[in-house]
Short mmCIF file of C-alpha atoms in Angstrom, two decimals:
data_model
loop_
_atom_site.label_atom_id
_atom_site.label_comp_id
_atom_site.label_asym_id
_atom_site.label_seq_id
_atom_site.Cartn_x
_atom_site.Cartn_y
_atom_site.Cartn_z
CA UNK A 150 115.77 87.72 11.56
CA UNK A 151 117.09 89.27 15.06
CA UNK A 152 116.19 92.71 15.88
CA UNK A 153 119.34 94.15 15.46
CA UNK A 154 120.22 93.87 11.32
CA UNK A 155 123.67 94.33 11.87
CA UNK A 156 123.17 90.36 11.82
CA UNK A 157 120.27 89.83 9.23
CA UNK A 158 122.82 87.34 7.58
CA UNK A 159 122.23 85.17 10.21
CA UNK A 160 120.55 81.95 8.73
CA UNK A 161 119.87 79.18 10.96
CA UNK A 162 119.18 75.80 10.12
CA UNK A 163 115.64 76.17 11.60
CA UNK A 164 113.30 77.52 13.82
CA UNK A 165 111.25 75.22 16.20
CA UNK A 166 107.78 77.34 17.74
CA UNK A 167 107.39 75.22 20.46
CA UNK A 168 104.26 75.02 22.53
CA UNK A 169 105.22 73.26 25.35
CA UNK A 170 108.00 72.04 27.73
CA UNK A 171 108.51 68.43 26.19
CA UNK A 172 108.59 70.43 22.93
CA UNK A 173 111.53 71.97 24.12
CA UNK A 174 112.91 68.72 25.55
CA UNK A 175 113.19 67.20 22.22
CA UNK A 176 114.73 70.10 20.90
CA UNK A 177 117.54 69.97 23.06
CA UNK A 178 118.10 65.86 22.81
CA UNK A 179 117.80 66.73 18.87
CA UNK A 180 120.91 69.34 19.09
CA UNK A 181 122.71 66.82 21.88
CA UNK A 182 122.60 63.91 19.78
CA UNK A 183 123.45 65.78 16.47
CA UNK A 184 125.96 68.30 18.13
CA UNK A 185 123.59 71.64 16.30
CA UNK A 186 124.54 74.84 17.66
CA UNK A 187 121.21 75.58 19.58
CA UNK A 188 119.80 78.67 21.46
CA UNK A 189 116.57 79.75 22.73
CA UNK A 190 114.80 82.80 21.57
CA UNK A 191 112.16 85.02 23.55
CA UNK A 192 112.16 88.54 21.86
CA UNK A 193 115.59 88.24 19.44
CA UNK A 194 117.22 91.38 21.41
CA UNK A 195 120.37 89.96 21.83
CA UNK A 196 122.76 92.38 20.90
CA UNK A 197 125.22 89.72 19.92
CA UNK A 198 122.28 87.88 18.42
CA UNK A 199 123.19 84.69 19.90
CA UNK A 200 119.47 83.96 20.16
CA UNK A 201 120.21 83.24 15.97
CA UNK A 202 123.28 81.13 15.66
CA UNK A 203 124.41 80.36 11.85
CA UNK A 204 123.29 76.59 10.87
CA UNK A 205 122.01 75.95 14.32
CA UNK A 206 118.28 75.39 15.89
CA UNK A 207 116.57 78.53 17.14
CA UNK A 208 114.36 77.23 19.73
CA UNK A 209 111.41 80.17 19.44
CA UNK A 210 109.43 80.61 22.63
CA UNK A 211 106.95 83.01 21.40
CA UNK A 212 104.48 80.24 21.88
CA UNK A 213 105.06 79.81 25.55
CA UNK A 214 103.62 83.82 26.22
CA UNK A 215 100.50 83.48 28.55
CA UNK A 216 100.56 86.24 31.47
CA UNK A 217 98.16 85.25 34.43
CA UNK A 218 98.02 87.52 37.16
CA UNK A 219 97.48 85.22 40.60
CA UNK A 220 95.03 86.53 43.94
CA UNK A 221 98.02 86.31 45.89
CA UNK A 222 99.84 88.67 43.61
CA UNK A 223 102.63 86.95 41.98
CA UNK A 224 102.15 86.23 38.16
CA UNK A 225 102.98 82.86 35.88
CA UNK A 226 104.58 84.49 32.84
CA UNK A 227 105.66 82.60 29.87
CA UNK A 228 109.71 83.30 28.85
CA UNK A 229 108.24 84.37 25.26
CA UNK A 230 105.83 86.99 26.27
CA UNK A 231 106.97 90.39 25.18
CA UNK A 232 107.18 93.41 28.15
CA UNK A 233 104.18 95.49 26.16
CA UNK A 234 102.16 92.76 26.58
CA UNK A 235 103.35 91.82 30.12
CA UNK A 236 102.52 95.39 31.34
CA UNK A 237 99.07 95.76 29.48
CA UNK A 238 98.28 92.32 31.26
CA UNK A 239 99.29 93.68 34.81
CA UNK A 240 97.69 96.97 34.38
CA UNK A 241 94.52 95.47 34.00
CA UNK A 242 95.06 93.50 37.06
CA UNK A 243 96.19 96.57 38.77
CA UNK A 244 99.71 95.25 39.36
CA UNK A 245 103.24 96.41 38.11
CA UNK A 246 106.47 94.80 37.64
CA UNK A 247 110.15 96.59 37.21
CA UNK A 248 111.14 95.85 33.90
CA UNK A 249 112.55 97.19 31.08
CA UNK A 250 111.39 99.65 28.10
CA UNK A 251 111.34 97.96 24.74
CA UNK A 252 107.67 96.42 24.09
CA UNK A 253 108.94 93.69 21.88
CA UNK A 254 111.94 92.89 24.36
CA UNK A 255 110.95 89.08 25.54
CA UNK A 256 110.54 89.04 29.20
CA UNK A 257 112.55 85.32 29.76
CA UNK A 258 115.95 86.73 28.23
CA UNK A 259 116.02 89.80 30.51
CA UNK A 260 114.73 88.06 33.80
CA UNK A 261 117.47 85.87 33.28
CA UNK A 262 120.41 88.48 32.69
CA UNK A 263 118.97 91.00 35.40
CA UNK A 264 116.24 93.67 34.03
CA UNK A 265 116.97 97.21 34.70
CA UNK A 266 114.08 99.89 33.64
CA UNK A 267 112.12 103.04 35.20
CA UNK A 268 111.32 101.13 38.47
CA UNK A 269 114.32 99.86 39.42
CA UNK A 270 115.78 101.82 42.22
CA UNK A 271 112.24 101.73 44.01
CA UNK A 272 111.44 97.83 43.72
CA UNK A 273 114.91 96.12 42.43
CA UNK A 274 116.18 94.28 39.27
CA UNK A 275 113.54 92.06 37.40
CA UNK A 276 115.43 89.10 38.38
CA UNK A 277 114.87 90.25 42.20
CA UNK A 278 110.85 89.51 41.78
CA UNK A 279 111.58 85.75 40.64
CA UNK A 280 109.77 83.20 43.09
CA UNK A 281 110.43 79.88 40.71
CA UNK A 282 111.11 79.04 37.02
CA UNK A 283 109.83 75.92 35.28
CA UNK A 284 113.33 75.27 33.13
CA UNK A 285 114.28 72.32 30.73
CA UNK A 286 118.34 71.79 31.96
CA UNK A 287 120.91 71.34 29.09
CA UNK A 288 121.08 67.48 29.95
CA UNK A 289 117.09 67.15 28.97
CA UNK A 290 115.52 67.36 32.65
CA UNK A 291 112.13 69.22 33.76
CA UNK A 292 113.07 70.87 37.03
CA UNK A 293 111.62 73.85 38.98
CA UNK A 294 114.27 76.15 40.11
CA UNK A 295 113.25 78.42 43.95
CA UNK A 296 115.10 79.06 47.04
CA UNK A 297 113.51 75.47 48.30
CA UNK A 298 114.09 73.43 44.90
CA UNK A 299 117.67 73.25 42.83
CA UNK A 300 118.68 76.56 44.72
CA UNK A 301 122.01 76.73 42.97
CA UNK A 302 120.11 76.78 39.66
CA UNK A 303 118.00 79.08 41.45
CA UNK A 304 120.87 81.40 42.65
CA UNK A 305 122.53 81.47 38.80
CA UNK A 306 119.27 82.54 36.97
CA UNK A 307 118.49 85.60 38.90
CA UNK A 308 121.43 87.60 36.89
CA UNK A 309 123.57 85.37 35.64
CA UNK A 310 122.31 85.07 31.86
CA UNK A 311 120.01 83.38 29.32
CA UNK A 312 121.18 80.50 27.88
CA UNK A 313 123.63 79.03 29.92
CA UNK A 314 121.74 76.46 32.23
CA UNK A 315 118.73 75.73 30.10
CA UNK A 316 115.47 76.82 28.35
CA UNK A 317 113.28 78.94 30.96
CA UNK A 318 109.47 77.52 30.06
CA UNK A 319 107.66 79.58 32.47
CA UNK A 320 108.37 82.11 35.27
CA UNK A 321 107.10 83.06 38.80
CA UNK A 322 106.66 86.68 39.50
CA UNK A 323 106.22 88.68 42.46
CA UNK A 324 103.94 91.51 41.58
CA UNK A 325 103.43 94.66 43.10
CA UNK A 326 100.34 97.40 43.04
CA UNK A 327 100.77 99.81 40.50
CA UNK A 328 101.54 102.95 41.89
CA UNK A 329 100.68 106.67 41.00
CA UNK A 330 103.45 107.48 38.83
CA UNK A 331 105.29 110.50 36.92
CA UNK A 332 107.27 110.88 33.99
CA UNK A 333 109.78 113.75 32.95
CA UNK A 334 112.56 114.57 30.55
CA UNK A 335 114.88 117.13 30.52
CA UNK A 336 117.29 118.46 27.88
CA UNK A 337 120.15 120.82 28.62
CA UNK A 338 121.64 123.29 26.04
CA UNK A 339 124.66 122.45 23.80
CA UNK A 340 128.05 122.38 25.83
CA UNK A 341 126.85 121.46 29.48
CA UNK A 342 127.33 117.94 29.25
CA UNK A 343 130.10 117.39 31.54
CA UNK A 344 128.76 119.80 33.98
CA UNK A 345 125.16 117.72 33.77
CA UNK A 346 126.87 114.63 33.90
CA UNK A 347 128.85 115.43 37.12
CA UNK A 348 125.86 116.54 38.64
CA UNK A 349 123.32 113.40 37.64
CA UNK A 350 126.24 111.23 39.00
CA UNK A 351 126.19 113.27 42.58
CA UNK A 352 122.30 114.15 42.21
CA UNK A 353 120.86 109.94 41.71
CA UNK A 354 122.41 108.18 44.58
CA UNK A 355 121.40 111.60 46.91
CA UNK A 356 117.84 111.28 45.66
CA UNK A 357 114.54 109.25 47.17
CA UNK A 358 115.05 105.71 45.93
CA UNK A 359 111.61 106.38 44.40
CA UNK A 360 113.01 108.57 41.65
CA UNK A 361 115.19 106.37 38.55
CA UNK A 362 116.98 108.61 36.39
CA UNK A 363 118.90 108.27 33.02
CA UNK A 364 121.64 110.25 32.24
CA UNK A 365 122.18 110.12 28.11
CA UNK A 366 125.21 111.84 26.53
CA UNK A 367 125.12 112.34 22.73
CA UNK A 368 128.27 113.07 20.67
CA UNK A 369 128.87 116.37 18.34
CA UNK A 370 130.54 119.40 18.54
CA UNK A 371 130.19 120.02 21.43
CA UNK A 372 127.96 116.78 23.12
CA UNK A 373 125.13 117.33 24.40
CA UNK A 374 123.16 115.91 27.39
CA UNK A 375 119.35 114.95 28.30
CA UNK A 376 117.87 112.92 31.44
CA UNK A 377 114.92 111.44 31.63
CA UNK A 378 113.26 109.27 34.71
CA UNK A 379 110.47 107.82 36.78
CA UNK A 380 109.00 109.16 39.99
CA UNK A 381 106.61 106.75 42.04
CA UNK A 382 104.42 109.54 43.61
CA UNK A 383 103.53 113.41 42.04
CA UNK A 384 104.21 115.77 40.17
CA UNK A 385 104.45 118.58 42.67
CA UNK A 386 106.80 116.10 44.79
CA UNK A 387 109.06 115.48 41.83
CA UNK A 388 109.71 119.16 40.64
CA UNK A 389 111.84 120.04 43.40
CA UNK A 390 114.08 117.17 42.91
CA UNK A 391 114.65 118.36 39.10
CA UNK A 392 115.33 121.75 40.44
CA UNK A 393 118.06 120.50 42.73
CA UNK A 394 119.68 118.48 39.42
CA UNK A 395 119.76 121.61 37.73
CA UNK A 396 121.07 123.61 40.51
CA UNK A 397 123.75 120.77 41.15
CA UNK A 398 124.60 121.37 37.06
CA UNK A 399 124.64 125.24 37.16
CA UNK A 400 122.29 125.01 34.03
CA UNK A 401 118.90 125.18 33.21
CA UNK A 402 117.32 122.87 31.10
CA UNK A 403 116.12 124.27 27.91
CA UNK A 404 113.12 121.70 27.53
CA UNK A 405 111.50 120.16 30.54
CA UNK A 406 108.60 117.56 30.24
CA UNK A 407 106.58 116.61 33.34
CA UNK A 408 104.00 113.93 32.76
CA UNK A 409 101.56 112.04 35.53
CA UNK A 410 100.90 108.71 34.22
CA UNK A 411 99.23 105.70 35.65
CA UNK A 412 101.72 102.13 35.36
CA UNK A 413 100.64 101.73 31.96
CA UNK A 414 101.14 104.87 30.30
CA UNK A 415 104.54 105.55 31.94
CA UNK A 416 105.81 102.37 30.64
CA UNK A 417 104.59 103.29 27.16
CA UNK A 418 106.07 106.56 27.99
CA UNK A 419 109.50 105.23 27.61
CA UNK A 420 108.92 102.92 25.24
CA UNK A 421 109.99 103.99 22.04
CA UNK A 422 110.38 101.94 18.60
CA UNK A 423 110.00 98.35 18.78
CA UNK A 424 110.62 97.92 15.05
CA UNK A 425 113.36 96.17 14.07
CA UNK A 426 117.04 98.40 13.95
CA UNK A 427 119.91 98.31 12.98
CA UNK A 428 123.05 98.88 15.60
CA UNK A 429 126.59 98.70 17.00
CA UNK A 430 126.37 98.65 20.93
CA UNK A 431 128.70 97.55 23.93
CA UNK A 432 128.22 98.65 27.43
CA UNK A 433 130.27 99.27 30.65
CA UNK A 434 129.47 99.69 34.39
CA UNK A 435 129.80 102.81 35.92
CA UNK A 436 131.31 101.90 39.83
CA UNK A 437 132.63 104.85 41.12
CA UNK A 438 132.36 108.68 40.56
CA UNK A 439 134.08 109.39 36.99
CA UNK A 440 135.50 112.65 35.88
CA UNK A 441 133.22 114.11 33.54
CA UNK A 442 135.26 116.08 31.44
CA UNK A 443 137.16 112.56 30.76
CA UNK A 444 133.88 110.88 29.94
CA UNK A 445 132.74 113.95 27.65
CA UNK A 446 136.03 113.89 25.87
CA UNK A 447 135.62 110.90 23.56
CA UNK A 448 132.61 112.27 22.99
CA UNK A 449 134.04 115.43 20.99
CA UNK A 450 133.46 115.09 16.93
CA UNK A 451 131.13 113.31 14.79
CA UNK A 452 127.62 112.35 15.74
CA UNK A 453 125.45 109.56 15.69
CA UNK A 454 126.63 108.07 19.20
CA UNK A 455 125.08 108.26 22.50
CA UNK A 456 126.15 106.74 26.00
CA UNK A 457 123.12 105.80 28.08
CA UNK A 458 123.96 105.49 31.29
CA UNK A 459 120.51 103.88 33.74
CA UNK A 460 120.98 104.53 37.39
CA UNK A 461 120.88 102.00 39.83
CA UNK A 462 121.37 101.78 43.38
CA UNK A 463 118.10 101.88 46.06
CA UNK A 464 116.80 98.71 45.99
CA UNK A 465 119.30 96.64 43.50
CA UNK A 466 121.84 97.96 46.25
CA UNK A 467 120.06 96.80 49.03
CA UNK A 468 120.35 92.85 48.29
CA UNK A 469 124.14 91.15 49.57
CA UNK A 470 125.94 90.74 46.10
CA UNK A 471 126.23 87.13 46.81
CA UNK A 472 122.12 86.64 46.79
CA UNK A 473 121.96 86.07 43.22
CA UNK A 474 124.31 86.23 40.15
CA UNK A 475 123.84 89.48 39.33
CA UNK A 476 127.76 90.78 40.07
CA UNK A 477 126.53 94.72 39.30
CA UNK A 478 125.44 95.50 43.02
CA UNK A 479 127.17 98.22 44.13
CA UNK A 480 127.26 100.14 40.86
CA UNK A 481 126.11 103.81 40.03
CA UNK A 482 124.71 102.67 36.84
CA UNK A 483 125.59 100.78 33.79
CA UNK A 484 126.73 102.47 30.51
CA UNK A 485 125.64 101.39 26.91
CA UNK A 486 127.80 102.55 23.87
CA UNK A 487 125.17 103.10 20.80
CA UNK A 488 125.28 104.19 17.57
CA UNK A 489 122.75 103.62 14.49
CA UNK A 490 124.17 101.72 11.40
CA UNK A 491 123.62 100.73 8.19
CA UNK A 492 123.72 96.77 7.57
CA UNK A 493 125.67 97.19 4.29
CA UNK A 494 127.66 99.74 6.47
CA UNK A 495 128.46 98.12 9.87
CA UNK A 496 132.08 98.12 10.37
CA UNK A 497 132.66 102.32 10.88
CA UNK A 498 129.71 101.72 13.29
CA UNK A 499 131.41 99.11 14.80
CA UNK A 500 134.45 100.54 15.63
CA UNK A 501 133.59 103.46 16.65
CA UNK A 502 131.56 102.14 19.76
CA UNK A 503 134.74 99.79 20.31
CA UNK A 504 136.88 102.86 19.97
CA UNK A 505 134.54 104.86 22.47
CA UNK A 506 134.19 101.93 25.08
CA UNK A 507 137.76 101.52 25.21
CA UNK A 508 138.35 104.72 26.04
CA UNK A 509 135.79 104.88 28.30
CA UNK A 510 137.49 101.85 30.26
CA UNK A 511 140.29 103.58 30.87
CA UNK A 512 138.04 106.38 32.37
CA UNK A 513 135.37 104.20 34.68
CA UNK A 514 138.13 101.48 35.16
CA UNK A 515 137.80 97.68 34.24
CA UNK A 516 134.71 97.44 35.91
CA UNK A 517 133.06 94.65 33.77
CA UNK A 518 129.73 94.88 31.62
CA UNK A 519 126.30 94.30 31.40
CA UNK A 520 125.07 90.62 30.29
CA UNK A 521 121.85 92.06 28.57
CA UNK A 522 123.86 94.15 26.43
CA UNK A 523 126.74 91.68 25.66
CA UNK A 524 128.79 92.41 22.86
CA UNK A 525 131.26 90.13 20.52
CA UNK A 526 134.99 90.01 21.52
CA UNK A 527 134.92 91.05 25.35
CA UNK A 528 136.57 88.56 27.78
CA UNK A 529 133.10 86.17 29.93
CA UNK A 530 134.63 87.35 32.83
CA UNK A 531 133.47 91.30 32.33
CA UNK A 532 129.65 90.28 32.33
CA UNK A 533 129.78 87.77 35.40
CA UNK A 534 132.53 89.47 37.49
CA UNK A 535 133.83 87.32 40.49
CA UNK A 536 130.46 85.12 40.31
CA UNK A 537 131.97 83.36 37.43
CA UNK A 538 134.09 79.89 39.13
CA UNK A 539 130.25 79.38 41.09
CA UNK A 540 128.57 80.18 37.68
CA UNK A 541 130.51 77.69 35.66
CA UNK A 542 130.19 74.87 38.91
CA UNK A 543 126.24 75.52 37.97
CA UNK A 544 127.02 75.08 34.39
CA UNK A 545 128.56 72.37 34.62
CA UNK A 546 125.77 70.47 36.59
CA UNK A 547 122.88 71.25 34.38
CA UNK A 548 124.67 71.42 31.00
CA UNK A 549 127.75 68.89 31.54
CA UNK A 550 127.94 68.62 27.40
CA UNK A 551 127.89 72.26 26.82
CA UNK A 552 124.42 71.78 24.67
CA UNK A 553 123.98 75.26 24.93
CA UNK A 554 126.92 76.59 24.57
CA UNK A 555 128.04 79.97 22.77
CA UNK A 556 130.44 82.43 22.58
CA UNK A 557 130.87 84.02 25.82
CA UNK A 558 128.63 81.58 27.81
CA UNK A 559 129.93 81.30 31.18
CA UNK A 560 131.24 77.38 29.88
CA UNK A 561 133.21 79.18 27.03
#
């Protein structure tokens, strides 16, 4: 099953564990000469889940999962090795990576769609660290993808999406030493969203790029907001910087957390549940400075929803947009829509977070989406953004029969 149960219907027409890269070769001639839906699957996170297409062959990469940290201090990663496993590998080797948060979240799909988490701002996207991927092309070859080898292929998987190309069988990593780090969360009191949320949007791109932020806004009567983040460096350094947040906000926080952790335990920090869940989600990119009373107002009545929004900026803005795929650049931060369902009970779920983003559009703007968070029934051309004529040229190269082909692929 995927992770999210919204789509435990989902039954393919089988699962292939493959080992290897000719393993994953055959799979692919097997769905080209039969004309199965196929997709590859590293954690099952997608929020679509087109990692589990009805009647088709789920090519499962948990086998290909071996993390080996090099003297030179990149690291070979396999697509189907899960980030609580990638980080307990590094740590040990001293090293870090900017990721994301879920443990069981396989490290090939986000890689491949960008990979925003708690060290972002201070070392980039996870698609920035990528030196080289082994990948099996939609036509059936073995190629390795760098800045020296297939560079177009190269240029389309740092950000422009899993599955569109081919099957990632192992990544190249650039590494960095894990750094002294520390941990806080802060929740405000009932009715100072907006005022929170106008500050965190002025506060972020004003702070040290070594402090990544989170600005979460949960519905109810009134909506209510909490931050949490990642400083690389103290304690005593970070403090001040919360101060100024709250200052900016004209509220106190009525819970403050403050942790020091080592690269490890911060990651675990943020972690959470990696047990399967059920959800409705969609996301947005926040561009510009957006009125916060117009963001909190669709926020106003029943709970059960929350609107993430993960800074970005520092480092992810620091690379030319036209470096890799990833079209998100020059953004603030992107914005997921969330709320918990039922399976049984999806549809109210469902709408509401259409209801929600749609109003929310109107607010940020038609500023696209996030590919990592992709979500049924929104146009291709909102998760790849102006990259999409090159994206589809790549496409078309690697995958001229549209083997892997779904939904809102950039081929669809």
């Amino acid at each position: 099953m995927p992770f999210n149960l919204l789509y435990d219907d989902r039954r393919p027409a089988a699962l292939a564990h493959v080992r290897t890269p000719d393993e994953v070769r055959a799979c692919l001639e097997f769905a080209q000469t039969t004309r199965m839906p196929v997709a590859a699957r590293s954690g099952g996170h997608s929020y679509a889940a087109y990692s589990t297409p009805q009647d088709g062959l789920v090519i499962a990469l948990d086998g290909l999962n071996g993390v080996e940290v090099h003297a030179d201090g990149t690291a070979s990663i396999g697509p189907g090795a899960r980030l609580g496993d990638v980080y307990a590998a590094l740590a040990r080797a001293g090293r870090c990576l900017p990721a994301g948060s879920c443990p069981s979240v396989g490290i090939g799909g986000l890689v491949l769609g960008g990979g925003i988490g708690p060290l972002t701002r201070q070392y980039g996207l996870t698609c920035d660290q990528l030196v080289s991927a082994q990948v099996v092309t939609g036509d059936g070859h073995m190629v390795t993808a760098s800045a020296d080898s297939e560079p177009e292929l190269f240029w389309a998987l740092r950000g422009g999406g899993g599955g569109n190309f081919g099957i990632v069988t192992s990544l190249q990593l650039t590494t960095a030493p894990a750094p002294e780090l520390t941990v806080f969360s802060l929740r405000f009191p009932a009715g100072s969203a907006a005022a929170v949320f106008g500050a965190w949007q002025d506060w972020l791109p004003s702070s040290p790029r070594e402090l990544w932020a989170n600005c979460t806004i949960s519905a109810g009567t009134p909506p209510t907001a909490r931050s949490a983040g990642c400083f690389v460096g103290r304690p005593e350094q970070l403090d001040p910087l919360l101060d100024d947040l709250e200052r900016r906000a004209g509220v106190r926080s009525d819970a403050r957390t403050v942790l020091p952790k080592d690269f490890l335990g911060a990651m675990q920090f943020f972690a959470g549940s990696s047990s399967k869940q059920a959800f409705a989600a969609s996301s947005l990119i926040l561009r510009h400075r957006a009125d916060p009373a117009s963001v909190e107002r669709p926020l106003t009545s029943p709970t059960g929803l929350d609107v993430i929004f993960d800074g970005l900026g520092g480092a992810v803005s620091e690379m030319a947009s036209d470096k890799t795929a990833f079209p998100h650049r020059d953004a603030l931060a992107t914005a997921q829509v969330y709320a918990g369902a039922k399976p049984a009970q999806s549809e109210p779920a469902t709408s509401r977070v259409r209801e929600v983003r749609d109003q929310l559009s109107n607010v940020l703007g038609d500023t696209g989406a996030y590919v990592n968070y992709i979500a049924p029934g929104r146009p291709t051309d909102d998760y790849y953004g102006t990259h999409l004529p090159r994206l589809r040229s790549v496409a078309a190269t690697y995958d001229p029969d549209h083997v892997l082909a779904f939904p809102q692929s950039v081929a669809a």
